[in-house]
mmCIF file of C-alpha atoms and ligand atoms in Angstrom:
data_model
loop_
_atom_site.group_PDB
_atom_site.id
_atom_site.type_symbol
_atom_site.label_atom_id
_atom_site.label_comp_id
_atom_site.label_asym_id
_atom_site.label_seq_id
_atom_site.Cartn_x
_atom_site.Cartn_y
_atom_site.Cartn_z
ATOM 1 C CA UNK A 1 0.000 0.000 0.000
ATOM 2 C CA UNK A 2 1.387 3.575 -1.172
ATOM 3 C CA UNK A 3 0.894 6.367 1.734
ATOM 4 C CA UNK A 4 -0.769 9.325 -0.248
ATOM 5 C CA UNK A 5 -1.261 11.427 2.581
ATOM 6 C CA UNK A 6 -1.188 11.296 6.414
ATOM 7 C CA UNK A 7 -2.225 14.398 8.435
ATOM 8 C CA UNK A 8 -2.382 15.116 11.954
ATOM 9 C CA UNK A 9 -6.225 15.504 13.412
ATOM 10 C CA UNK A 10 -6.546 16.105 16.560
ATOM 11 C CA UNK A 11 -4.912 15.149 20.377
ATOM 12 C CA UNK A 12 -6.841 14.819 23.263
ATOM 13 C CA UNK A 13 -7.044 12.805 26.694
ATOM 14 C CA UNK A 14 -10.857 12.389 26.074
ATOM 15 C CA UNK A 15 -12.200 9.104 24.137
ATOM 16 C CA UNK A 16 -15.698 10.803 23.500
ATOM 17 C CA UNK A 17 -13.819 13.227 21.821
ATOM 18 C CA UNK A 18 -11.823 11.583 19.536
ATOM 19 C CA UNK A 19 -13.223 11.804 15.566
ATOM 20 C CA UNK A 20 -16.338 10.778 14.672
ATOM 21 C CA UNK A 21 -15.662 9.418 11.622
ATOM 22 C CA UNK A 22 -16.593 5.744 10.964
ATOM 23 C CA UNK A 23 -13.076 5.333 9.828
ATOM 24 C CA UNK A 24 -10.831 2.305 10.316
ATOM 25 C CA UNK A 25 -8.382 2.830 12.988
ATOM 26 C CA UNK A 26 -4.961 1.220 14.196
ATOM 27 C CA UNK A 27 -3.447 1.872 17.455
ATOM 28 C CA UNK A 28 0.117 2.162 18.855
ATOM 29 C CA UNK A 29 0.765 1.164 22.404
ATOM 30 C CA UNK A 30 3.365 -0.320 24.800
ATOM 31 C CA UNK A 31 5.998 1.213 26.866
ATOM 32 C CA UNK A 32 7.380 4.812 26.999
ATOM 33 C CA UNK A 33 10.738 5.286 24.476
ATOM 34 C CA UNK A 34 9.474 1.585 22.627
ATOM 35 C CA UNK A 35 9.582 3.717 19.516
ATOM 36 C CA UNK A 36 5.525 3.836 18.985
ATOM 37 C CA UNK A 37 5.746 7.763 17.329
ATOM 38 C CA UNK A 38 9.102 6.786 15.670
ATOM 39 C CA UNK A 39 7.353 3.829 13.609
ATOM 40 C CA UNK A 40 4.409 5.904 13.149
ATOM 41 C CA UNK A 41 7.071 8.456 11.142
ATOM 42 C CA UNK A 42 8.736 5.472 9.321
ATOM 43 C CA UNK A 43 5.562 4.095 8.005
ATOM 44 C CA UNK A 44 4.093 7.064 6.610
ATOM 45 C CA UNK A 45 7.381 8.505 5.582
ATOM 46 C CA UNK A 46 7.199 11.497 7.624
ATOM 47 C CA UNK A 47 10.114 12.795 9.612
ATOM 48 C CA UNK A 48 8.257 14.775 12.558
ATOM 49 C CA UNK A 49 4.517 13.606 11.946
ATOM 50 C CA UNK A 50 3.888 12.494 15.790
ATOM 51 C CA UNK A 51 6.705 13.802 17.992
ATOM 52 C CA UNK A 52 9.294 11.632 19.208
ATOM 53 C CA UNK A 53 12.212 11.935 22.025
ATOM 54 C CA UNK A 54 14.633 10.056 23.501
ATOM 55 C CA UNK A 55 13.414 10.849 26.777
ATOM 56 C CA UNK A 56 10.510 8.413 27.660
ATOM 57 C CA UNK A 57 6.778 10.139 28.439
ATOM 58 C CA UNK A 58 7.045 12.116 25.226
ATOM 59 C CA UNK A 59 3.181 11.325 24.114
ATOM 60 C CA UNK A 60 0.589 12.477 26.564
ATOM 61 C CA UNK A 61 -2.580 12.048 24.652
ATOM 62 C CA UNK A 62 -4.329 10.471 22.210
ATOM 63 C CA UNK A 63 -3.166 11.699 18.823
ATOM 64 C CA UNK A 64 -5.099 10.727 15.618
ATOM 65 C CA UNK A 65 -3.272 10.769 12.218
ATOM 66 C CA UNK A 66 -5.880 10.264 9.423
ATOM 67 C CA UNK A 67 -4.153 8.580 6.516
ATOM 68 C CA UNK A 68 -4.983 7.931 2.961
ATOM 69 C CA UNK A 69 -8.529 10.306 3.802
ATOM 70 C CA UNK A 70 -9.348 6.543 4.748
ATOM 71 C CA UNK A 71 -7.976 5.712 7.944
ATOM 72 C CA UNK A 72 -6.876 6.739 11.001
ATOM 73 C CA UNK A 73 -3.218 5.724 13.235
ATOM 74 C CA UNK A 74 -3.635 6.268 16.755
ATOM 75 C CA UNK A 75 -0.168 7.431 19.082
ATOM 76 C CA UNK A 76 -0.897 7.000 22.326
ATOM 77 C CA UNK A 77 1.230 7.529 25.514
ATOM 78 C CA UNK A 78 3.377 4.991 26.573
ATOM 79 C CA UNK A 79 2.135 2.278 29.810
ATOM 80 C CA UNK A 80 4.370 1.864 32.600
ATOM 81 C CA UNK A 81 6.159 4.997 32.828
ATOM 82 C CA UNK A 82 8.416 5.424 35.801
ATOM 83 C CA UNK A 83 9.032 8.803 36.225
ATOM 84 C CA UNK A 84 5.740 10.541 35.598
ATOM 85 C CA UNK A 85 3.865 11.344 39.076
ATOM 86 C CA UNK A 86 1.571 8.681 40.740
ATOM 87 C CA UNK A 87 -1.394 10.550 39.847
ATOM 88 C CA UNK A 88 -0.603 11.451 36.070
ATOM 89 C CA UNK A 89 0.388 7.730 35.747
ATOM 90 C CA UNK A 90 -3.238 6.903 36.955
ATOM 91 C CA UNK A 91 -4.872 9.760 34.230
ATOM 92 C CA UNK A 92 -3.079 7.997 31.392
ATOM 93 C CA UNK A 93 -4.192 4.463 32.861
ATOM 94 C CA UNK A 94 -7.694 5.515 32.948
ATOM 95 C CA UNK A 95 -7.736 7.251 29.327
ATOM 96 C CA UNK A 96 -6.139 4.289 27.732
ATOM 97 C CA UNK A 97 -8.077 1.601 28.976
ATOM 98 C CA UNK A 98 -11.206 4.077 27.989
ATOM 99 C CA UNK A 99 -9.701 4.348 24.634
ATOM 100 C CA UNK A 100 -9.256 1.107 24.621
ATOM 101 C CA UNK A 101 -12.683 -0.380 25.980
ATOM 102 C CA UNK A 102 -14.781 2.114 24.192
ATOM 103 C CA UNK A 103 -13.575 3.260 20.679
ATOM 104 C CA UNK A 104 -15.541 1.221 18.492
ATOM 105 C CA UNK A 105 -13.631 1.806 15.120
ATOM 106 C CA UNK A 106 -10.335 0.291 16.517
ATOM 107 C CA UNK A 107 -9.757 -2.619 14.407
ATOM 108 C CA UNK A 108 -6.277 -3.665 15.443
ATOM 109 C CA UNK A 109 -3.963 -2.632 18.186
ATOM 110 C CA UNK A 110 0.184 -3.193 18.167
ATOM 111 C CA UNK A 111 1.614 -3.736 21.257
ATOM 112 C CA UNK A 112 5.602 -2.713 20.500
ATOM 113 C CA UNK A 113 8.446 -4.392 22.287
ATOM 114 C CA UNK A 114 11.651 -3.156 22.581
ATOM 115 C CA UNK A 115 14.031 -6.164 20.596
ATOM 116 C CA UNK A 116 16.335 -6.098 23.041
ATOM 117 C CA UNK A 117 13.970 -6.233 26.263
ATOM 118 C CA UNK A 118 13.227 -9.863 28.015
ATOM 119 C CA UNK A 119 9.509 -10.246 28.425
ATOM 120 C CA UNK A 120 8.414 -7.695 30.905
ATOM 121 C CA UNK A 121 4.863 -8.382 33.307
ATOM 122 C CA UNK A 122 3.585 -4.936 32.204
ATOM 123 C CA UNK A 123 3.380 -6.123 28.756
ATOM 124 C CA UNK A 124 1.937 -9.903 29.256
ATOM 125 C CA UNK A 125 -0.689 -8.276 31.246
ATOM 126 C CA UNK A 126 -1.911 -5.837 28.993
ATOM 127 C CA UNK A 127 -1.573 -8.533 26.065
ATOM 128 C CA UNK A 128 -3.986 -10.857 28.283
ATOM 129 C CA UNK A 129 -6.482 -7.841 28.453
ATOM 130 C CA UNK A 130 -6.583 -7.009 25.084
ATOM 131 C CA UNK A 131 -7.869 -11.107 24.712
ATOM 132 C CA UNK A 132 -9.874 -10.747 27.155
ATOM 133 C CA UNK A 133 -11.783 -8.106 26.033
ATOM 134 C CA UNK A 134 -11.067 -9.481 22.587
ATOM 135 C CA UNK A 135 -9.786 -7.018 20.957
ATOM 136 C CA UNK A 136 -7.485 -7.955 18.079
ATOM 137 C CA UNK A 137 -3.908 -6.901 18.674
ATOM 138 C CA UNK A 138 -0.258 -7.695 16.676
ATOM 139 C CA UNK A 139 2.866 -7.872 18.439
ATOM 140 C CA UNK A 140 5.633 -5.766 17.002
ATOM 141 C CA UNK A 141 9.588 -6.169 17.712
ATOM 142 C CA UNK A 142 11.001 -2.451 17.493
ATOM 143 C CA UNK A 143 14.166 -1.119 17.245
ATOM 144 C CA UNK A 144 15.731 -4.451 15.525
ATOM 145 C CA UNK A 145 18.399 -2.538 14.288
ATOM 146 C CA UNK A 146 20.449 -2.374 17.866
ATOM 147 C CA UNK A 147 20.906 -6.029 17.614
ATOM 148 C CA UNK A 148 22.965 -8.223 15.630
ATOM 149 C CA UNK A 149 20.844 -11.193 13.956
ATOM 150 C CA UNK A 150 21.897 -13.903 15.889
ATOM 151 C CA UNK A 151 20.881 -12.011 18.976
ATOM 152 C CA UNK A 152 17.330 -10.736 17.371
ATOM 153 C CA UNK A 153 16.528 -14.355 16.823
ATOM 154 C CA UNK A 154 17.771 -15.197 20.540
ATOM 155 C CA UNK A 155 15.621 -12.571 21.800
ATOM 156 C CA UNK A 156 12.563 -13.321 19.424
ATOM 157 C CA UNK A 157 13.016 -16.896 20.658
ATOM 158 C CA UNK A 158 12.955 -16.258 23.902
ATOM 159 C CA UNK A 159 9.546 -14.084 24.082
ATOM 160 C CA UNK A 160 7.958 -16.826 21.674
ATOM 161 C CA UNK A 161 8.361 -19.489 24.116
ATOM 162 C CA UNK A 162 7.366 -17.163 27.172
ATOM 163 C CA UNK A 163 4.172 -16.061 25.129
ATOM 164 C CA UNK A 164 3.236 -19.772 24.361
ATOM 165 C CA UNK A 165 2.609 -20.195 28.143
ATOM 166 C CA UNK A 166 0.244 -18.135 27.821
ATOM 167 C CA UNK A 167 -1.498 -18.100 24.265
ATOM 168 C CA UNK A 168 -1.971 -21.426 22.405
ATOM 169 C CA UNK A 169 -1.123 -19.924 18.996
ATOM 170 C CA UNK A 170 1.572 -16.732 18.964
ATOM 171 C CA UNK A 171 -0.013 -14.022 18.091
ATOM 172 C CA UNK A 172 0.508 -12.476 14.489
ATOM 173 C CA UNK A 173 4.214 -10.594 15.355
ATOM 174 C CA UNK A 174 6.374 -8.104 12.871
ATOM 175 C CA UNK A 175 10.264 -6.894 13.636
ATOM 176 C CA UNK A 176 11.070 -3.225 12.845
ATOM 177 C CA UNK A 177 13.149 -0.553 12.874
ATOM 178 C CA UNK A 178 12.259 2.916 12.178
ATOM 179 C CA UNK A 179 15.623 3.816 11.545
ATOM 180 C CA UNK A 180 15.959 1.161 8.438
ATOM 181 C CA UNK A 181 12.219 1.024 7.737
ATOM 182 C CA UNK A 182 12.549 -2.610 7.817
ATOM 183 C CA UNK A 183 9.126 -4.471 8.673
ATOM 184 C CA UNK A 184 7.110 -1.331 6.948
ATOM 185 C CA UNK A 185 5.895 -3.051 3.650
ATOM 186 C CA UNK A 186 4.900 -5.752 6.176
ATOM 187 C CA UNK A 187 3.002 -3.835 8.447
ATOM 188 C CA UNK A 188 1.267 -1.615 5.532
ATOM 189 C CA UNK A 189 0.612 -4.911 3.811
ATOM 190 C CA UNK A 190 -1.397 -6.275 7.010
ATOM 191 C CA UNK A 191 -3.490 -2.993 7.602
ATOM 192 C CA UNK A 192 -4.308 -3.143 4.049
ATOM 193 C CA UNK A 193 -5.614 -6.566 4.215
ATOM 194 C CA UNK A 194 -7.361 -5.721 7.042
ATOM 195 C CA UNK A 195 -8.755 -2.777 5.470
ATOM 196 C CA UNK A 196 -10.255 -4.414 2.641
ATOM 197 C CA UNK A 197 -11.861 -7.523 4.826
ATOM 198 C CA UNK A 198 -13.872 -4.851 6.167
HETATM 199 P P1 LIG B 1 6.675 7.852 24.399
HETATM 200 O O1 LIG B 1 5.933 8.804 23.513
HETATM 201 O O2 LIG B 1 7.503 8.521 25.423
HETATM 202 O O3 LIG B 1 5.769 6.810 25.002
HETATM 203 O O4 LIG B 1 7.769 7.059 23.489
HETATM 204 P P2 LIG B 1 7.599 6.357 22.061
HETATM 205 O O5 LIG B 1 7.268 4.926 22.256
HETATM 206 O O6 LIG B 1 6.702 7.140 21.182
HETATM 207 O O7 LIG B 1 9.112 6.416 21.506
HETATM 208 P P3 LIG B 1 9.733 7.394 20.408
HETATM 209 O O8 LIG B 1 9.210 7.063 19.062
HETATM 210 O O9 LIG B 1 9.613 8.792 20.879
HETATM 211 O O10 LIG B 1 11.253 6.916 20.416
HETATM 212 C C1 LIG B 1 12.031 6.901 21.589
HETATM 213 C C2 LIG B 1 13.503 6.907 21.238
HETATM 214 O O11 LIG B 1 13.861 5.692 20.570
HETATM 215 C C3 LIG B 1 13.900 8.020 20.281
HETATM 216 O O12 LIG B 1 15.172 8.494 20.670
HETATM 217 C C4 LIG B 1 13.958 7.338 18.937
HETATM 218 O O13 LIG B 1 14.854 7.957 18.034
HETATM 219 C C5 LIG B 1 14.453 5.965 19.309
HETATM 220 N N1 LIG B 1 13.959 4.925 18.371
HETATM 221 C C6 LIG B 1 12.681 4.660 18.057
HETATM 222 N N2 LIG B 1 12.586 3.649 17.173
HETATM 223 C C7 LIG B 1 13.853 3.269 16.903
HETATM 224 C C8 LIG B 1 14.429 2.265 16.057
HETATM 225 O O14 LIG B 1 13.758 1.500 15.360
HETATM 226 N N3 LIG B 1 15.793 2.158 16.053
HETATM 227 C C9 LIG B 1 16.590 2.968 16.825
HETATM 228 N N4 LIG B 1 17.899 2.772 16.766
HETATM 229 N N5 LIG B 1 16.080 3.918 17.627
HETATM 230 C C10 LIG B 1 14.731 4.071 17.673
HETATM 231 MG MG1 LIG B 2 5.493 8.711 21.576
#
């Protein structure tokens, strides 16, 4: 799939305000600095679309890009922050798990892990809600680029078999890096199939 356009819509901490629009829409979570506005960039080819830092907490709200005048990709604020406050860390809880449980047009979400990361409890658990409030969700390996191959495949290994204890099929995964663009005609491919089963 060929990006025409992608343009920024509108941020807020609000899911009854997000767009109206009975659009398709795609959502980016998992832990602060995983590279969730980064890939967002690298997929639609822009440099500074959604912002990106490399100081985690960078994304504090819900920010929809609407791409293709078709679709819409969701940047949302990264789980298990550290060094926000207690009480900001509960506001972004509570809006993403509204976002989550409420927006009706979310077809797919990506949970990104960092490559290089052993499987972490904040991310098992939040896979394990998505199924159990089945919503669909991919699994995407980020930053592949800081690791040599033999270690990616270590590392992918690794979170396979800790997954399987869990899941009885893996879920559908995809490896990326935002600085290469590898994985991006993947990941387009999938939305697009997605896209046209609806
Ligand atoms: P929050 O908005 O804070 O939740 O973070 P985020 O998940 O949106 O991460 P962001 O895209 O801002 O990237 C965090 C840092 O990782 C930045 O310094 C990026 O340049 C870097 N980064 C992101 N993706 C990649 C990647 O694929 N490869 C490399 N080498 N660096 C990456
Ligand atoms: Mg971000």
């Amino acid at each position: 799939m060929k990006i025409k356009s992608a343009a920024f819509v509108i941020s807020n901490s609000d899911v009854s305000k997000c767009p109206k629009d009975q659009l398709p829409e795609y959502a980016f979570i998992g832990r602060s600095n995983v590279g969730k506005s980064s890939l967002i960039n690298m997929l639609t080819d822009r440099k500074s679309l959604a912002k990106t830092s490399g100081r985690p907490g960078k994304t504090q709200l819900i920010n929809h890009f609407l791409i293709n005048k078709a679709w819409f990709l969701v940047d949302l604020p990264g789980y298990g922050y550290a060094r926000v406050s207690k009480s900001t860390k509960k506001v972004f809880q509570r809006f993403i798990t509204a976002y989550f449980a409420k927006r009706e047009q979310l077809v797919n979400a990506f949970v990104l892990i960092d490559s290089r990361h052993n499987p972490q409890k904040v991310d098992l658990e939040f896979m394990q809600w998505l199924g159990k409030n089945q919503i669909p969700f991919a699994i995407i390996f980020t930053k592949a680029d800081k690791l040599s191959e033999t270690k990616l495949k270590i590392q992918l290994d690794n979170y396979i078999a800790e997954l399987l204890n869990y899941w009885e099929e893996m879920p559908k995964y995809f490896i990326t890096s935002s600085t290469s663009g590898s994985g991006k005609d993947e990941l387009l491919q999938y939305i697009d199939e997605i896209n046209g089963q609806l």
